[in-house]
mmCIF file of C-alpha atoms in Angstrom:
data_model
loop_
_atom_site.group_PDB
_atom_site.id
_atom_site.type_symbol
_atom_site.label_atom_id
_atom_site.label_comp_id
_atom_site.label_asym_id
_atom_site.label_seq_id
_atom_site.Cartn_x
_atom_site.Cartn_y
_atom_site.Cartn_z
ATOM 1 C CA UNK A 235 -54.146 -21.388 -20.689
ATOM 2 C CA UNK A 236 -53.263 -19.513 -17.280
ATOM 3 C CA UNK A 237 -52.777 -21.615 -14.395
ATOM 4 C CA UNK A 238 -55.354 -21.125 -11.955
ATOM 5 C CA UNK A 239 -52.837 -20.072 -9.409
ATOM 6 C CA UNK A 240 -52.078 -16.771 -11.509
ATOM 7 C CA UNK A 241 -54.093 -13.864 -9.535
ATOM 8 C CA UNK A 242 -54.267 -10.524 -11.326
ATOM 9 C CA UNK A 243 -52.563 -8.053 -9.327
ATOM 10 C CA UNK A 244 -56.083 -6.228 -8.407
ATOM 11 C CA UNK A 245 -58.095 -9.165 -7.313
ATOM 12 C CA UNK A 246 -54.822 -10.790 -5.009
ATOM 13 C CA UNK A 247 -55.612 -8.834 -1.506
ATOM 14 C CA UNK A 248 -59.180 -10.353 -1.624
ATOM 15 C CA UNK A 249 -58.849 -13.628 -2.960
ATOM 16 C CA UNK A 250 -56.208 -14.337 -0.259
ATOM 17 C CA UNK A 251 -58.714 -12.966 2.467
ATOM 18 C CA UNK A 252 -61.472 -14.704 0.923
ATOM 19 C CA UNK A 253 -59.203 -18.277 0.780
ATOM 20 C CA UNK A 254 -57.882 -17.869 4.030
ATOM 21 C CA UNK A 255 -60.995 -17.517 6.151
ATOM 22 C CA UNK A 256 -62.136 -20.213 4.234
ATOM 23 C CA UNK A 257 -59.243 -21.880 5.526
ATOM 24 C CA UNK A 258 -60.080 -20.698 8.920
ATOM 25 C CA UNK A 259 -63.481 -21.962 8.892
ATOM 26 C CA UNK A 260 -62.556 -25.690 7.605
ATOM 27 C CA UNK A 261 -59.584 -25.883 10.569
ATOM 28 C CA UNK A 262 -61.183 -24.145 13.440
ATOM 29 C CA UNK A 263 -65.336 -25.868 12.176
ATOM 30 C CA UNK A 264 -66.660 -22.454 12.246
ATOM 31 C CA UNK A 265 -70.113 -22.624 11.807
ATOM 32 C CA UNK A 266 -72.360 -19.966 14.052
ATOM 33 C CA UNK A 267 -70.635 -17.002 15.036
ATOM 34 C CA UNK A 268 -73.825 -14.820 15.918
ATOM 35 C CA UNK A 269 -72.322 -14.808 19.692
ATOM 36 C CA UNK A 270 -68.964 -13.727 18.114
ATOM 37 C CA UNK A 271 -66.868 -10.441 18.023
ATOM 38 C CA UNK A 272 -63.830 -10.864 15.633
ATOM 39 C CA UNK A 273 -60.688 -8.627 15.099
ATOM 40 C CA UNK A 274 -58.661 -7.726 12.083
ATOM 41 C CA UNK A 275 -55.049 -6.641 12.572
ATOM 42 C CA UNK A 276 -53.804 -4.534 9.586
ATOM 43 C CA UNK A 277 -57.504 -4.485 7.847
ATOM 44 C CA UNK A 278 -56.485 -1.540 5.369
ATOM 45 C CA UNK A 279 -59.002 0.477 3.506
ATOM 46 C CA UNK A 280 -60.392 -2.238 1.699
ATOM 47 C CA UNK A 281 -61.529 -3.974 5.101
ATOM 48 C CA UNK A 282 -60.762 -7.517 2.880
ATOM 49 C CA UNK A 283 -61.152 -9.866 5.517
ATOM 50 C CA UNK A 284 -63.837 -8.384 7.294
ATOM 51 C CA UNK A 285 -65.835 -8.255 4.141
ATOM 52 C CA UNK A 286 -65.071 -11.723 3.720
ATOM 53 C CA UNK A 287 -66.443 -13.047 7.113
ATOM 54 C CA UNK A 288 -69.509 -10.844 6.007
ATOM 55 C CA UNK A 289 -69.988 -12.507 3.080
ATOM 56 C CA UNK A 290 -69.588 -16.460 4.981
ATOM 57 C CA UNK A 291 -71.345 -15.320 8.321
ATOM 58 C CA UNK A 292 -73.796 -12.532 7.487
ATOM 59 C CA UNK A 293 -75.066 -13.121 11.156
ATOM 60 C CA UNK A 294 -71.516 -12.201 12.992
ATOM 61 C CA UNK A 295 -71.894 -10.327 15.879
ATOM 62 C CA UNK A 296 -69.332 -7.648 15.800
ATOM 63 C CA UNK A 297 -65.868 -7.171 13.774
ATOM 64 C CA UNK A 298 -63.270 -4.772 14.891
ATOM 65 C CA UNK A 299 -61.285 -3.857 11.834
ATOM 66 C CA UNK A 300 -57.875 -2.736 13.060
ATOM 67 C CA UNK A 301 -55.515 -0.271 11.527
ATOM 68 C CA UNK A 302 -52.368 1.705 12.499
ATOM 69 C CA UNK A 303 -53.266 4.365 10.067
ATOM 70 C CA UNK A 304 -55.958 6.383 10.773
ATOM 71 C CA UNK A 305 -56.596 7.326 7.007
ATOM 72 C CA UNK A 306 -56.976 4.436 6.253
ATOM 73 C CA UNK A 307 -60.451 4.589 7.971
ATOM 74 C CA UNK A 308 -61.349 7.888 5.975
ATOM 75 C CA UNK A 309 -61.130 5.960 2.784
ATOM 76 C CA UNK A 310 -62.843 2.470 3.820
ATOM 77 C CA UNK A 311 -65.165 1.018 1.315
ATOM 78 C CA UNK A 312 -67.729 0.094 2.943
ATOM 79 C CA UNK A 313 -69.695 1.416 6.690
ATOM 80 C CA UNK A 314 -71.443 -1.770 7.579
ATOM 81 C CA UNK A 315 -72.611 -1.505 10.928
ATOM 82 C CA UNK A 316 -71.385 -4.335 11.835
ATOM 83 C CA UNK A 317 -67.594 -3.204 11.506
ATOM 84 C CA UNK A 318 -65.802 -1.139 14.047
ATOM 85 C CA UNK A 319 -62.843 1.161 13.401
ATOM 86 C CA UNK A 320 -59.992 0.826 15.945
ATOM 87 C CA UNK A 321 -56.815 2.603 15.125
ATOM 88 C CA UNK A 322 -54.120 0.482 16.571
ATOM 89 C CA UNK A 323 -50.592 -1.163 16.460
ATOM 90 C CA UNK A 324 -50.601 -4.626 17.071
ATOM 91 C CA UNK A 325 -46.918 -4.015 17.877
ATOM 92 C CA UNK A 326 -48.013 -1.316 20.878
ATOM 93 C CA UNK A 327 -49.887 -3.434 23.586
ATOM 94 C CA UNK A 328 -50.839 -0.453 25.264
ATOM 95 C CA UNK A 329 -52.817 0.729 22.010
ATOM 96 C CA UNK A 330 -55.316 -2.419 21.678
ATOM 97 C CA UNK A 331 -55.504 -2.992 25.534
ATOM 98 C CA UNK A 332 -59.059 -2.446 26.329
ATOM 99 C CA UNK A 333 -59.782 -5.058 24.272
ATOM 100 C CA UNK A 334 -57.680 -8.039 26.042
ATOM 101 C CA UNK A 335 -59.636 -11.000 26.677
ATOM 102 C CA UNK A 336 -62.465 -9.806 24.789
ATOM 103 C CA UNK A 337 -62.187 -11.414 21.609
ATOM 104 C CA UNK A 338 -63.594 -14.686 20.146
ATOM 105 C CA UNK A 339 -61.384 -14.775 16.799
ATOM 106 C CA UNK A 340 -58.569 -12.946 15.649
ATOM 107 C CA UNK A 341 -57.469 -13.085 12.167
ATOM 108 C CA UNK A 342 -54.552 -10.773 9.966
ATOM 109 C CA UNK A 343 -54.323 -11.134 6.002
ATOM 110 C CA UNK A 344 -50.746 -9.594 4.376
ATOM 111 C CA UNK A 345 -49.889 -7.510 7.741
ATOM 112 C CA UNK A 346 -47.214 -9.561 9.582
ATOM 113 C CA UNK A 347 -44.652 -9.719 6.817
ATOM 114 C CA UNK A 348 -44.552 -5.820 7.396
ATOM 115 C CA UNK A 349 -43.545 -6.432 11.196
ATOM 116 C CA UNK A 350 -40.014 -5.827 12.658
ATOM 117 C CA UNK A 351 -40.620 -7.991 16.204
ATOM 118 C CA UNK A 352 -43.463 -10.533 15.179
ATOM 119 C CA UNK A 353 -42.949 -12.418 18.558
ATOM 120 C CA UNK A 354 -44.216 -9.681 20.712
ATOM 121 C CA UNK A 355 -46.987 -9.025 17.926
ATOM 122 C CA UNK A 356 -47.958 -12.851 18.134
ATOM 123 C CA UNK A 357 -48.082 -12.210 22.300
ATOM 124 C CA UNK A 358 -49.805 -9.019 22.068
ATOM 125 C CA UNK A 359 -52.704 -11.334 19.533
ATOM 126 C CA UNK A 360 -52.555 -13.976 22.119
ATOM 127 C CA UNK A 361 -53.769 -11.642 25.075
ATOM 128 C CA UNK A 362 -56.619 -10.079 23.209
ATOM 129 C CA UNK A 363 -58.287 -13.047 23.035
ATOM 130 C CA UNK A 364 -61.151 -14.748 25.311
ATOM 131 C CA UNK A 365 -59.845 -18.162 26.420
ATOM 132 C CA UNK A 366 -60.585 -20.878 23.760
ATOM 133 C CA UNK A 367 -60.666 -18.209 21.046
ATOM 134 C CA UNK A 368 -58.557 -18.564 17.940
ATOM 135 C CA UNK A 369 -56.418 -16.491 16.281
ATOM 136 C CA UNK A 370 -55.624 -17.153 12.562
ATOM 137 C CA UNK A 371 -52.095 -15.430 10.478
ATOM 138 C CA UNK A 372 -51.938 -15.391 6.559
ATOM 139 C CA UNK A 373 -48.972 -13.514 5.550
ATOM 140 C CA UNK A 374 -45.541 -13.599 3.209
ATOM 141 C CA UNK A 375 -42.633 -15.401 4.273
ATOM 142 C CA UNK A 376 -40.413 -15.415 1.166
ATOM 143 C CA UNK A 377 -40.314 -13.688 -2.103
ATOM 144 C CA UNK A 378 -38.967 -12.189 -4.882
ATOM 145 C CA UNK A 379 -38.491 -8.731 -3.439
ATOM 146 C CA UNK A 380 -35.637 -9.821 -1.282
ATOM 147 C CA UNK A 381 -33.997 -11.873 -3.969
ATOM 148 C CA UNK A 382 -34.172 -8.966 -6.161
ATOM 149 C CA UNK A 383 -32.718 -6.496 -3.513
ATOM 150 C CA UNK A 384 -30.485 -8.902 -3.274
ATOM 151 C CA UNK A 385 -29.486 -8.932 -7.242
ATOM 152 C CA UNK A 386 -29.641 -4.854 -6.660
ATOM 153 C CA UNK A 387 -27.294 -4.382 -3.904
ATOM 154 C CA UNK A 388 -24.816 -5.904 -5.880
ATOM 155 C CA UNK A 389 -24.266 -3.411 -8.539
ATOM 156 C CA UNK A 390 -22.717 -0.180 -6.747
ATOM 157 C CA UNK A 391 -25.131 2.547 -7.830
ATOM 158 C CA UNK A 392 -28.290 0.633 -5.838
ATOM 159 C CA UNK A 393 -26.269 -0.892 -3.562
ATOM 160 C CA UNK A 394 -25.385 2.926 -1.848
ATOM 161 C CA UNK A 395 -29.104 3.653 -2.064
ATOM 162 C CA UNK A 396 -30.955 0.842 -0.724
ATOM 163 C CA UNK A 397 -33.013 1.807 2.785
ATOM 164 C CA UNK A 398 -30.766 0.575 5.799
ATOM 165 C CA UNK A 399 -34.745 -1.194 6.595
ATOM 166 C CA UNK A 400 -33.612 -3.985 3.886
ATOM 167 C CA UNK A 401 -30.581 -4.906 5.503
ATOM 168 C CA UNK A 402 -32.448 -6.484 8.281
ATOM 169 C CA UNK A 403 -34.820 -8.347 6.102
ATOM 170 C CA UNK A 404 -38.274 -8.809 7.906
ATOM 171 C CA UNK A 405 -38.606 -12.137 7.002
ATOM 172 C CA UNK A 406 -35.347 -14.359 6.789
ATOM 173 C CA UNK A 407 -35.636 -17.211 4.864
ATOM 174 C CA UNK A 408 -34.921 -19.907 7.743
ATOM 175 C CA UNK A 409 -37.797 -18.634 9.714
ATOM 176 C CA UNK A 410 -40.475 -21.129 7.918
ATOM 177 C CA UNK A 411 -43.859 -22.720 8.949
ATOM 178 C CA UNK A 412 -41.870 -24.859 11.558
ATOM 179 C CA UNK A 413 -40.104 -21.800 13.120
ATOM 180 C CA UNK A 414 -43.293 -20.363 13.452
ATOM 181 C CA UNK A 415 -45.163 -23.494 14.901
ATOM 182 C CA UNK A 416 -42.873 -23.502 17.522
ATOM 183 C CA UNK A 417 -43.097 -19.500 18.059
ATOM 184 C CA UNK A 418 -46.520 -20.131 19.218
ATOM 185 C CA UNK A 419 -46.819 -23.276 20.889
ATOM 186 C CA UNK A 420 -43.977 -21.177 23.073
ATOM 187 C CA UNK A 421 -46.504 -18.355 23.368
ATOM 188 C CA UNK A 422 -49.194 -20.563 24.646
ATOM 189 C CA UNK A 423 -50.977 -21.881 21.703
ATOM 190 C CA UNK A 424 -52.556 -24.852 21.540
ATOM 191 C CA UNK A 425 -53.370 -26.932 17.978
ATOM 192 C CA UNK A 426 -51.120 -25.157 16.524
ATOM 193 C CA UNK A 427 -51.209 -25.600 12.240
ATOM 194 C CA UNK A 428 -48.414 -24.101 9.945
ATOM 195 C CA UNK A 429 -48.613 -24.874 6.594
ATOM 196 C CA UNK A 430 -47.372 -22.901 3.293
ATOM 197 C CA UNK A 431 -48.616 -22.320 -0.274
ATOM 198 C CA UNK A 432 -47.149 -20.331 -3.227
ATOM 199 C CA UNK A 433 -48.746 -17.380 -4.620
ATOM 200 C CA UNK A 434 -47.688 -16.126 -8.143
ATOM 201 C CA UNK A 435 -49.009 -12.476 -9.630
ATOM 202 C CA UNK A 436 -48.771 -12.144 -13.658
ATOM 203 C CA UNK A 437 -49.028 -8.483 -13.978
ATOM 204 C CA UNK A 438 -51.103 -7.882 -17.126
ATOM 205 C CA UNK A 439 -48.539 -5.100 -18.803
ATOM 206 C CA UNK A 440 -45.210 -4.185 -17.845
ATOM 207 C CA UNK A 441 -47.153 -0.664 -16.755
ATOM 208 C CA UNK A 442 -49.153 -2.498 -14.128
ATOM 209 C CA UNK A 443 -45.603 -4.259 -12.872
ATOM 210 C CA UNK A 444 -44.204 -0.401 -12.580
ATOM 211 C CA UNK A 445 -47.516 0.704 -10.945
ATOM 212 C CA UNK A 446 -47.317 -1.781 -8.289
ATOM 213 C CA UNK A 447 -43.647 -3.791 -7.770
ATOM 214 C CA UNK A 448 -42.215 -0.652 -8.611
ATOM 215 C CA UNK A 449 -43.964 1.540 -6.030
ATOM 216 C CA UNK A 450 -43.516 -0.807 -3.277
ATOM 217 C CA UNK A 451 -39.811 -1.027 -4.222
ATOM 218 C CA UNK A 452 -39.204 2.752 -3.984
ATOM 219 C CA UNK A 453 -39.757 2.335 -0.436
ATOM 220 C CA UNK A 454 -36.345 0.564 -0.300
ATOM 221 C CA UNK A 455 -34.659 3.112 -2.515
ATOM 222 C CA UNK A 456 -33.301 6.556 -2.134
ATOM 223 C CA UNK A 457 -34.465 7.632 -5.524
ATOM 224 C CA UNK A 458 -34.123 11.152 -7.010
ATOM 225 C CA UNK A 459 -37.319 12.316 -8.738
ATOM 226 C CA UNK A 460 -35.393 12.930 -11.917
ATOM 227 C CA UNK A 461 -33.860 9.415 -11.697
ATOM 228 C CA UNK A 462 -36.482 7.510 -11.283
ATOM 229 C CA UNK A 463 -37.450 7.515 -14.769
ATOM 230 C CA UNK A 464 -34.398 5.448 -15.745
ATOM 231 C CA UNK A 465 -34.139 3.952 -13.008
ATOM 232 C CA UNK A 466 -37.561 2.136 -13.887
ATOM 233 C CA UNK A 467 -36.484 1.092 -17.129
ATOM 234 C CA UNK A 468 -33.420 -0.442 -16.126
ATOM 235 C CA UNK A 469 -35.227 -2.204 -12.795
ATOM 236 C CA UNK A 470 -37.757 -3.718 -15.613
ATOM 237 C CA UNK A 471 -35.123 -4.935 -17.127
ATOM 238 C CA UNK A 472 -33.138 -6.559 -14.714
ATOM 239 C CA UNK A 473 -36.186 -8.155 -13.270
ATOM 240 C CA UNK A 474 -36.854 -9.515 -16.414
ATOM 241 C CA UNK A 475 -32.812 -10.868 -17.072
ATOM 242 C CA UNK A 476 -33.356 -12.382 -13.260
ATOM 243 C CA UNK A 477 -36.869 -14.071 -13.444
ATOM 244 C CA UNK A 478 -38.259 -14.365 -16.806
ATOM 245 C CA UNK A 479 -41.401 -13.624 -18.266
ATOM 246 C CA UNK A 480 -44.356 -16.555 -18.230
ATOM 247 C CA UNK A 481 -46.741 -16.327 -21.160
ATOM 248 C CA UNK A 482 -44.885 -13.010 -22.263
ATOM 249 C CA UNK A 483 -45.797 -11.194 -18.914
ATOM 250 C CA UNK A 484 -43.767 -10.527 -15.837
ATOM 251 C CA UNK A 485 -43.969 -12.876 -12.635
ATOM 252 C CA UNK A 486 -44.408 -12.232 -8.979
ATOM 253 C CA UNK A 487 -43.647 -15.457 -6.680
ATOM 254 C CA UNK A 488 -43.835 -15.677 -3.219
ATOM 255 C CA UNK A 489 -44.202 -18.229 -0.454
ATOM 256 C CA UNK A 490 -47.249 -17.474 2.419
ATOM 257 C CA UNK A 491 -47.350 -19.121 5.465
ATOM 258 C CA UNK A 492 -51.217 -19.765 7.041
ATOM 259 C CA UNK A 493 -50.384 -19.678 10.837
ATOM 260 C CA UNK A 494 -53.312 -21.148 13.081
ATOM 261 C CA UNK A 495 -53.731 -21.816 16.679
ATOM 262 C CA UNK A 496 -56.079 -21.549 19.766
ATOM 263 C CA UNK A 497 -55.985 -19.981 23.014
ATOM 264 C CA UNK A 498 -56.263 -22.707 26.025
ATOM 265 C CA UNK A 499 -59.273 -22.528 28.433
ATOM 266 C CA UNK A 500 -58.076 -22.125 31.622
ATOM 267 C CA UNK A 501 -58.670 -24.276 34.316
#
């Protein structure tokens, strides 16, 4: 039997939407949020957590699904009228600026794991919203892709063509839940809650663990068209030799942190 933890690789990005604003409404005690406008950082095409809220709070007033790629608007699933595009960095104050102050929730799903300076990303969240409004954080902290990188950049023909993006690895391991907590309670949060929980993929077929690890590993490696052929086989298995299969299938671990806090009213 599969451990109810194991997520299929196409089902992951929702469920962890879907859990986590269920996490955000047991912490925070949403319950009404007719009067509310909330905002998505790094919503992607699927719009997962905005779809989510929809499906807990059909009544919300007004999402603003945020996105620094403009295509990604062009191929969103859904045109609820309910949902607002906004193309935006949550890295570039200046690009989100009009809506400082204005919001009653923020929330980001698998976005800040992808972010070089997460402190002024954290400050730039802070500012956008209303005071009292909370702001909610779901995203990787540790995984296998950096222990694997690391395995790679120890045999000489990967090492000389991993990205020079890897060496300054996004999310070090000593910067946990409590590093965090303290990141922004120093920010100005208040009730601040950090607390982690493992997620673990089982790819169906070694194709679907080429479709997906493999693609998202390319972007660390300078790889030839005509060598990426072998170079796949060989990655399979090494992964393999490193991590093991469970239940005769490849493995995908990593550790998410679910970062909550609220914005004090001012007196």
């Amino acid at each position: 039997m599969t451990h109810p933890s194991l997520l299929s690789v196409t089902s992951t990005c929702y469920h962890d939407s879907f859990r986590f604003v269920n996490r955000c409404i047991e912490k925070f005690q949403w319950q009404d949020l007719s009067k509310d406008v909330i905002m998505d950082i790094g919503c992607g095409h699927e719009l997962n957590c905005c779809i989510a809220i929809l499906d807990q709070f059909p009544d919300v007033r007004e999402l603003i699904a945020v996105d620094k790629d403009s295509t990604v608007f062009q191929k969103a699933h859904t045109r609820e009228r309910r949902i607002r595009f906004c193309v935006g960095d949550i890295q570039e104050r200046d690009s989100l600026k009009s809506y400082e102050g204005k919001m009653d929730k923020v929330i980001s799903t698998n976005t800040f794991d992808e972010i070089i300076d997460k402190e002024m990303s954290f400050r730039n969240a802070y500012r956008l919203l209303k005071p009292g409004g909370e702001a909610g954080f779901y995203f990787c902290v540790n995984t296998y892709m950096h222990k694997f990188l690391s395995v790679l950049s120890e045999i000489p023909k990967y090492a000389a063509i991993i990205e020079d993006k890897y060496a300054k690895n996004l999310n070090p391991p000593e910067h946990g839940k409590q590093y965090y907590k303290e990141l922004l309670e120093k920010i100005g949060f208040k009730q601040v809650l950090a607390f982690d929980n493992e997620k673990r993929v089982l790819f169906p077929s070694d194709q679907s663990f080429k479709d997906d690890f493999l693609e998202h590993l390319k972007t660390y490696l300078k790889l030839s068209p005509e060598a990426t052929e072998t170079s796949e086989a060989e990655v399979v298995e090494l992964y393999e030799k490193v991590f093991g299969r469970t239940d005769g299938k490849l493995l995908y671990v990593s550790a998410q942190l679910n970062l909550l806090g609220v914005k004090p009213v001012e007196t």
